[in-house]
PDB file of C-alpha atoms in Angstrom:
ATOM      1  CA  MET H 101       7.839 -19.338   6.540  1.00  0.00           C
ATOM      2  CA  GLU H 102       5.158 -21.691   5.206  1.00  0.00           C
ATOM      3  CA  ASN H 103       3.045 -21.093   8.338  1.00  0.00           C
ATOM      4  CA  ILE H 104       3.241 -17.334   7.747  1.00  0.00           C
ATOM      5  CA  LYS H 105       2.239 -17.683   4.092  1.00  0.00           C
ATOM      6  CA  GLU H 106      -0.648 -19.987   5.042  1.00  0.00           C
ATOM      7  CA  ARG H 107      -1.830 -17.549   7.706  1.00  0.00           C
ATOM      8  CA  ILE H 108      -1.760 -14.644   5.253  1.00  0.00           C
ATOM      9  CA  GLU H 109      -3.734 -16.691   2.706  1.00  0.00           C
ATOM     10  CA  SER H 110      -6.266 -17.649   5.393  1.00  0.00           C
ATOM     11  CA  LEU H 111      -6.571 -13.977   6.289  1.00  0.00           C
ATOM     12  CA  ARG H 112      -7.244 -13.130   2.644  1.00  0.00           C
ATOM     13  CA  LYS H 113     -10.129 -15.628   2.630  1.00  0.00           C
ATOM     14  CA  GLU H 114     -11.587 -13.940   5.717  1.00  0.00           C
ATOM     15  CA  MET H 115     -11.093 -10.559   4.029  1.00  0.00           C
ATOM     16  CA  ARG H 116     -13.100 -11.719   1.005  1.00  0.00           C
ATOM     17  CA  ASN H 117     -15.885 -12.928   3.299  1.00  0.00           C
ATOM     18  CA  ALA H 118     -15.867  -9.577   5.136  1.00  0.00           C
ATOM     19  CA  GLY H 119     -15.836  -7.581   1.893  1.00  0.00           C
ATOM     20  CA  VAL H 120     -12.554  -5.778   2.548  1.00  0.00           C
ATOM     21  CA  ALA H 121      -9.682  -5.355   0.095  1.00  0.00           C
ATOM     22  CA  ALA H 122      -7.087  -4.696   2.809  1.00  0.00           C
ATOM     23  CA  TYR H 123      -6.670  -5.522   6.482  1.00  0.00           C
ATOM     24  CA  VAL H 124      -4.514  -3.540   8.922  1.00  0.00           C
ATOM     25  CA  ILE H 125      -3.006  -5.161  12.039  1.00  0.00           C
ATOM     26  CA  PRO H 126      -1.080  -2.864  14.416  1.00  0.00           C
ATOM     27  CA  SER H 127       1.112  -3.891  17.338  1.00  0.00           C
ATOM     28  CA  GLN H 128      -1.060  -2.397  20.053  1.00  0.00           C
ATOM     29  CA  ASP H 129      -3.587  -4.056  22.329  1.00  0.00           C
ATOM     30  CA  PRO H 130      -6.892  -2.395  23.319  1.00  0.00           C
ATOM     31  CA  HIS H 131      -4.952  -0.352  25.911  1.00  0.00           C
ATOM     32  CA  LEU H 132      -2.714   0.914  23.059  1.00  0.00           C
ATOM     33  CA  SER H 133       0.347  -0.532  24.796  1.00  0.00           C
ATOM     34  CA  GLU H 134       3.509  -0.977  22.753  1.00  0.00           C
ATOM     35  CA  TYR H 135       4.587  -3.997  24.795  1.00  0.00           C
ATOM     36  CA  THR H 136       1.621  -6.354  24.700  1.00  0.00           C
ATOM     37  CA  PRO H 137       0.685  -9.701  26.248  1.00  0.00           C
ATOM     38  CA  GLU H 138       0.959 -12.663  23.852  1.00  0.00           C
ATOM     39  CA  HIS H 139      -2.829 -12.755  23.436  1.00  0.00           C
ATOM     40  CA  TRP H 140      -2.710  -9.447  21.562  1.00  0.00           C
ATOM     41  CA  GLN H 141       0.355 -10.123  19.379  1.00  0.00           C
ATOM     42  CA  ALA H 142      -1.619 -10.774  16.177  1.00  0.00           C
ATOM     43  CA  ARG H 143       0.769  -8.749  14.028  1.00  0.00           C
ATOM     44  CA  SER H 144       3.603 -11.011  15.112  1.00  0.00           C
ATOM     45  CA  TRP H 145       1.531 -14.177  14.638  1.00  0.00           C
ATOM     46  CA  PHE H 146       0.610 -13.270  11.061  1.00  0.00           C
ATOM     47  CA  SER H 147       3.989 -11.840   9.998  1.00  0.00           C
ATOM     48  CA  GLY H 148       6.663 -13.563  12.083  1.00  0.00           C
ATOM     49  CA  PHE H 149       8.077 -10.140  13.026  1.00  0.00           C
ATOM     50  CA  SER H 150       8.600 -10.055  16.796  1.00  0.00           C
ATOM     51  CA  GLY H 151       9.589  -6.401  17.305  1.00  0.00           C
ATOM     52  CA  SER H 152       7.422  -4.323  19.641  1.00  0.00           C
ATOM     53  CA  ALA H 153       6.462  -1.698  17.042  1.00  0.00           C
ATOM     54  CA  GLY H 154       5.074  -2.203  13.575  1.00  0.00           C
ATOM     55  CA  THR H 155       1.952  -2.415  11.442  1.00  0.00           C
ATOM     56  CA  LEU H 156       1.072  -5.238   9.069  1.00  0.00           C
ATOM     57  CA  VAL H 157      -1.062  -4.466   6.017  1.00  0.00           C
ATOM     58  CA  VAL H 158      -2.435  -7.317   3.922  1.00  0.00           C
ATOM     59  CA  THR H 159      -4.105  -6.740   0.550  1.00  0.00           C
ATOM     60  CA  MET H 160      -5.360  -9.348  -1.889  1.00  0.00           C
ATOM     61  CA  ASP H 161      -2.079  -9.446  -3.789  1.00  0.00           C
ATOM     62  CA  GLU H 162       0.635  -8.246  -1.410  1.00  0.00           C
ATOM     63  CA  SER H 163       1.452  -7.583   2.201  1.00  0.00           C
ATOM     64  CA  GLY H 164       3.738  -5.116   3.913  1.00  0.00           C
ATOM     65  CA  LEU H 165       5.134  -4.419   7.346  1.00  0.00           C
ATOM     66  CA  TRP H 166       5.894  -0.886   8.542  1.00  0.00           C
ATOM     67  CA  THR H 167       8.396  -0.464  11.350  1.00  0.00           C
ATOM     68  CA  ASP H 168      10.872   2.115  12.589  1.00  0.00           C
ATOM     69  CA  GLY H 169      14.664   2.237  12.495  1.00  0.00           C
ATOM     70  CA  ARG H 170      15.091   0.278  15.724  1.00  0.00           C
ATOM     71  CA  TYR H 171      13.887  -2.819  13.896  1.00  0.00           C
ATOM     72  CA  PHE H 172      15.066  -2.595  10.270  1.00  0.00           C
ATOM     73  CA  ILE H 173      17.719  -5.324  10.583  1.00  0.00           C
ATOM     74  CA  GLN H 174      15.538  -7.574  12.737  1.00  0.00           C
ATOM     75  CA  ALA H 175      12.567  -7.151  10.382  1.00  0.00           C
ATOM     76  CA  GLU H 176      14.681  -7.993   7.318  1.00  0.00           C
ATOM     77  CA  ARG H 177      15.786 -11.201   9.003  1.00  0.00           C
ATOM     78  CA  GLU H 178      12.383 -12.221  10.383  1.00  0.00           C
ATOM     79  CA  LEU H 179      10.444 -11.406   7.193  1.00  0.00           C
ATOM     80  CA  SER H 180      12.911 -13.191   4.908  1.00  0.00           C
ATOM     81  CA  GLY H 181      11.087 -15.725   2.720  1.00  0.00           C
ATOM     82  CA  SER H 182       7.632 -14.598   3.841  1.00  0.00           C
ATOM     83  CA  ASP H 183       6.707 -12.468   0.793  1.00  0.00           C
ATOM     84  CA  ILE H 184       5.980  -9.607   3.221  1.00  0.00           C
ATOM     85  CA  LYS H 185       7.579  -6.375   2.015  1.00  0.00           C
ATOM     86  CA  LEU H 186       9.396  -4.227   4.592  1.00  0.00           C
ATOM     87  CA  PHE H 187       8.461  -0.537   4.630  1.00  0.00           C
ATOM     88  CA  ARG H 188      11.111   1.418   6.541  1.00  0.00           C
ATOM     89  CA  MET H 189       9.297   4.212   8.371  1.00  0.00           C
ATOM     90  CA  GLY H 190      11.082   7.547   8.368  1.00  0.00           C
ATOM     91  CA  VAL H 191      13.068   6.797   5.204  1.00  0.00           C
ATOM     92  CA  SER H 192      12.575   9.305   2.397  1.00  0.00           C
ATOM     93  CA  GLY H 193      10.115   8.127  -0.242  1.00  0.00           C
ATOM     94  CA  VAL H 194       8.567   5.390   1.905  1.00  0.00           C
ATOM     95  CA  PRO H 195       4.793   5.892   2.116  1.00  0.00           C
ATOM     96  CA  GLY H 196       2.953   5.654   5.402  1.00  0.00           C
ATOM     97  CA  VAL H 197       0.222   3.057   5.868  1.00  0.00           C
ATOM     98  CA  GLY H 198      -2.590   5.453   4.958  1.00  0.00           C
ATOM     99  CA  GLU H 199      -0.774   6.820   1.916  1.00  0.00           C
ATOM    100  CA  TYR H 200       0.010   3.287   0.749  1.00  0.00           C
ATOM    101  CA  LEU H 201      -3.623   2.196   1.075  1.00  0.00           C
ATOM    102  CA  CYS H 202      -4.868   5.317  -0.725  1.00  0.00           C
ATOM    103  CA  GLY H 203      -2.628   4.399  -3.647  1.00  0.00           C
ATOM    104  CA  LYS H 204      -3.364   0.667  -3.506  1.00  0.00           C
ATOM    105  CA  LEU H 205      -7.147   0.509  -3.058  1.00  0.00           C
ATOM    106  CA  LYS H 206      -9.677   1.528  -5.680  1.00  0.00           C
ATOM    107  CA  PRO H 207     -12.705   3.770  -5.085  1.00  0.00           C
ATOM    108  CA  GLY H 208     -15.485   1.636  -3.652  1.00  0.00           C
ATOM    109  CA  GLU H 209     -13.094  -0.756  -1.894  1.00  0.00           C
ATOM    110  CA  SER H 210     -12.677  -0.862   1.887  1.00  0.00           C
ATOM    111  CA  ALA H 211      -9.939  -1.399   4.448  1.00  0.00           C
ATOM    112  CA  GLY H 212     -10.727  -3.525   7.494  1.00  0.00           C
ATOM    113  CA  PHE H 213      -9.247  -3.311  10.975  1.00  0.00           C
ATOM    114  CA  ASP H 214     -10.045  -4.149  14.586  1.00  0.00           C
ATOM    115  CA  ALA H 215     -11.023  -0.685  15.828  1.00  0.00           C
ATOM    116  CA  ARG H 216     -10.182  -1.609  19.441  1.00  0.00           C
ATOM    117  CA  MET H 217      -6.484  -1.488  18.532  1.00  0.00           C
ATOM    118  CA  PHE H 218      -6.420   2.079  17.209  1.00  0.00           C
ATOM    119  CA  PRO H 219      -6.626   5.464  18.938  1.00  0.00           C
ATOM    120  CA  ALA H 220      -9.702   7.418  17.841  1.00  0.00           C
ATOM    121  CA  ALA H 221      -7.506  10.211  16.422  1.00  0.00           C
ATOM    122  CA  ARG H 222      -5.678   7.782  14.112  1.00  0.00           C
ATOM    123  CA  LEU H 223      -8.987   6.333  12.903  1.00  0.00           C
ATOM    124  CA  ARG H 224     -10.286   9.836  12.143  1.00  0.00           C
ATOM    125  CA  ILE H 225      -7.154  10.639  10.135  1.00  0.00           C
ATOM    126  CA  MET H 226      -7.332   7.360   8.187  1.00  0.00           C
ATOM    127  CA  ARG H 227     -11.041   7.740   7.501  1.00  0.00           C
ATOM    128  CA  GLY H 228     -10.459  11.311   6.326  1.00  0.00           C
ATOM    129  CA  MET H 229      -7.695  10.210   3.945  1.00  0.00           C
ATOM    130  CA  PHE H 230      -9.765   7.315   2.636  1.00  0.00           C
ATOM    131  CA  SER H 231     -13.037   9.179   2.170  1.00  0.00           C
ATOM    132  CA  GLY H 232     -11.323  11.643  -0.163  1.00  0.00           C
ATOM    133  CA  LYS H 233     -10.377   8.676  -2.366  1.00  0.00           C
ATOM    134  CA  GLY H 234     -13.745   6.915  -2.137  1.00  0.00           C
ATOM    135  CA  ILE H 235     -12.296   4.175   0.094  1.00  0.00           C
ATOM    136  CA  GLY H 236     -14.399   2.832   2.950  1.00  0.00           C
ATOM    137  CA  THR H 237     -13.476   1.453   6.364  1.00  0.00           C
ATOM    138  CA  VAL H 238     -14.920  -1.656   7.998  1.00  0.00           C
ATOM    139  CA  PRO H 239     -14.286  -2.312  11.700  1.00  0.00           C
ATOM    140  CA  CYS H 240     -13.976  -6.095  11.993  1.00  0.00           C
ATOM    141  CA  ASP H 241     -12.018  -8.701  13.934  1.00  0.00           C
ATOM    142  CA  LEU H 242     -10.621 -11.144  11.384  1.00  0.00           C
ATOM    143  CA  VAL H 243      -7.929 -12.418  13.763  1.00  0.00           C
ATOM    144  CA  THR H 244     -10.008 -14.381  16.281  1.00  0.00           C
ATOM    145  CA  PRO H 245     -11.556 -16.833  13.776  1.00  0.00           C
ATOM    146  CA  LEU H 246      -8.100 -17.751  12.440  1.00  0.00           C
ATOM    147  CA  TRP H 247      -5.865 -17.857  15.529  1.00  0.00           C
ATOM    148  CA  LYS H 248      -7.070 -21.170  16.975  1.00  0.00           C
ATOM    149  CA  ASP H 249      -4.239 -21.684  19.487  1.00  0.00           C
ATOM    150  CA  ARG H 250      -4.200 -18.067  20.634  1.00  0.00           C
ATOM    151  CA  PRO H 251      -2.708 -17.623  24.113  1.00  0.00           C
ATOM    152  CA  PRO H 252      -5.339 -16.798  26.735  1.00  0.00           C
ATOM    153  CA  MET H 253      -5.872 -13.328  28.124  1.00  0.00           C
ATOM    154  CA  PRO H 254      -3.463 -12.692  30.992  1.00  0.00           C
ATOM    155  CA  HIS H 255      -4.927 -13.112  34.459  1.00  0.00           C
ATOM    156  CA  THR H 256      -2.523 -11.537  36.909  1.00  0.00           C
ATOM    157  CA  GLU H 257      -3.163 -10.043  40.297  1.00  0.00           C
ATOM    158  CA  VAL H 258      -3.376  -6.278  40.654  1.00  0.00           C
ATOM    159  CA  TYR H 259      -0.809  -4.906  43.063  1.00  0.00           C
ATOM    160  CA  VAL H 260       0.141  -1.553  44.540  1.00  0.00           C
ATOM    161  CA  HIS H 261       3.292   0.007  43.136  1.00  0.00           C
ATOM    162  CA  GLY H 262       4.861   0.730  46.513  1.00  0.00           C
ATOM    163  CA  ALA H 263       6.018   4.108  47.769  1.00  0.00           C
ATOM    164  CA  ARG H 264       9.571   2.794  48.043  1.00  0.00           C
ATOM    165  CA  TYR H 265       9.599   2.556  44.209  1.00  0.00           C
ATOM    166  CA  ALA H 266       7.293   5.425  43.289  1.00  0.00           C
ATOM    167  CA  GLY H 267       8.398   7.876  45.942  1.00  0.00           C
ATOM    168  CA  TYR H 268       4.778   8.538  46.948  1.00  0.00           C
ATOM    169  CA  THR H 269       1.952   6.569  48.513  1.00  0.00           C
ATOM    170  CA  CYS H 270      -1.292   5.969  46.614  1.00  0.00           C
ATOM    171  CA  ALA H 271      -3.038   8.629  48.699  1.00  0.00           C
ATOM    172  CA  GLU H 272      -0.280  11.167  47.962  1.00  0.00           C
ATOM    173  CA  LYS H 273      -0.491  10.483  44.224  1.00  0.00           C
ATOM    174  CA  ILE H 274      -4.289  10.842  44.261  1.00  0.00           C
ATOM    175  CA  ASN H 275      -3.961  14.139  46.126  1.00  0.00           C
ATOM    176  CA  GLN H 276      -1.452  15.380  43.513  1.00  0.00           C
ATOM    177  CA  VAL H 277      -3.913  14.573  40.729  1.00  0.00           C
ATOM    178  CA  ARG H 278      -6.753  16.288  42.617  1.00  0.00           C
ATOM    179  CA  ALA H 279      -4.595  19.393  43.122  1.00  0.00           C
ATOM    180  CA  MET H 280      -3.852  19.544  39.381  1.00  0.00           C
ATOM    181  CA  LEU H 281      -7.548  19.075  38.570  1.00  0.00           C
ATOM    182  CA  ALA H 282      -8.475  21.948  40.891  1.00  0.00           C
ATOM    183  CA  LYS H 283      -5.724  24.141  39.429  1.00  0.00           C
ATOM    184  CA  HIS H 284      -7.133  23.609  35.925  1.00  0.00           C
ATOM    185  CA  GLY H 285     -10.803  23.770  36.924  1.00  0.00           C
ATOM    186  CA  ALA H 286     -11.394  20.164  35.867  1.00  0.00           C
ATOM    187  CA  ASP H 287     -13.766  17.655  37.414  1.00  0.00           C
ATOM    188  CA  GLY H 288     -11.825  14.517  36.520  1.00  0.00           C
ATOM    189  CA  GLN H 289      -9.158  12.919  34.390  1.00  0.00           C
ATOM    190  CA  ILE H 290      -9.418   9.850  32.170  1.00  0.00           C
ATOM    191  CA  TYR H 291      -6.467   7.498  31.766  1.00  0.00           C
ATOM    192  CA  THR H 292      -6.739   5.491  28.553  1.00  0.00           C
ATOM    193  CA  ARG H 293      -3.284   3.943  28.408  1.00  0.00           C
ATOM    194  CA  ARG H 294      -1.598   1.978  31.122  1.00  0.00           C
ATOM    195  CA  SER H 295       1.629   3.890  30.442  1.00  0.00           C
ATOM    196  CA  GLU H 296      -0.148   7.128  31.455  1.00  0.00           C
ATOM    197  CA  GLU H 297      -0.666   5.939  35.000  1.00  0.00           C
ATOM    198  CA  ARG H 298       1.098   7.983  37.650  1.00  0.00           C
ATOM    199  CA  ARG H 299       3.683   5.934  39.464  1.00  0.00           C
TER     200      ARG H 299
END
C-alpha cells in the first residue's frame, strides 16, 4: 500500500501546481469503455482497485473510491490499508461524486479532471452542480506526468467481425443502418463508443 499512498501524495503535489482542490479519475478511456486497455487504467494505478467500474476522487486531505455492488467486497479488500475510503454506490445515504465534491470543496475552489474520460452530458451535470456552489472545473491531465512506467497504447490490427459470428456481412450491416437513417430522415449516425458498434 505504500506505493498507493506515495502515488496519491504525488498527485496532490500536481493538484497544487494545477490549482485544483480535488481531482477525479474515472474508469473509462477516451472511448468511454468500461473495460479498458492497461494504458488507460489510471484509476487502478492510483488506487489499487482493479474492478472495471469505479471513480477515484482525491482531495487535499482525503480520497474516496465510488463503485457499485458488484465490487464492494473486492474494493474493501483492495483498498485495505490505502487510506482510500470506499463509497458504496446505490446504498442509502451515500453521496454521489458530484454531491460529495459540492459538500467538500469551498466556493472559489476547483475540481480537476481529464475531460477526455467523461461524456459531455456528465460534464454538463457536474459543472451545473458546481457552479451553483461557486466551485470551478479545470480540465487537466495530471496522470501522465506521474505515471512514468505507463503501459503503451495498444497497437492491434483491425479485423472484420465475420458474418459467421455476427450473422450479417459488413455490407448487410451498412445497408441496415442506411435503411434506419432513411426511415428517420437522418443523414448520418455518429458512433462514439466502441460498444455501440453494430456487430
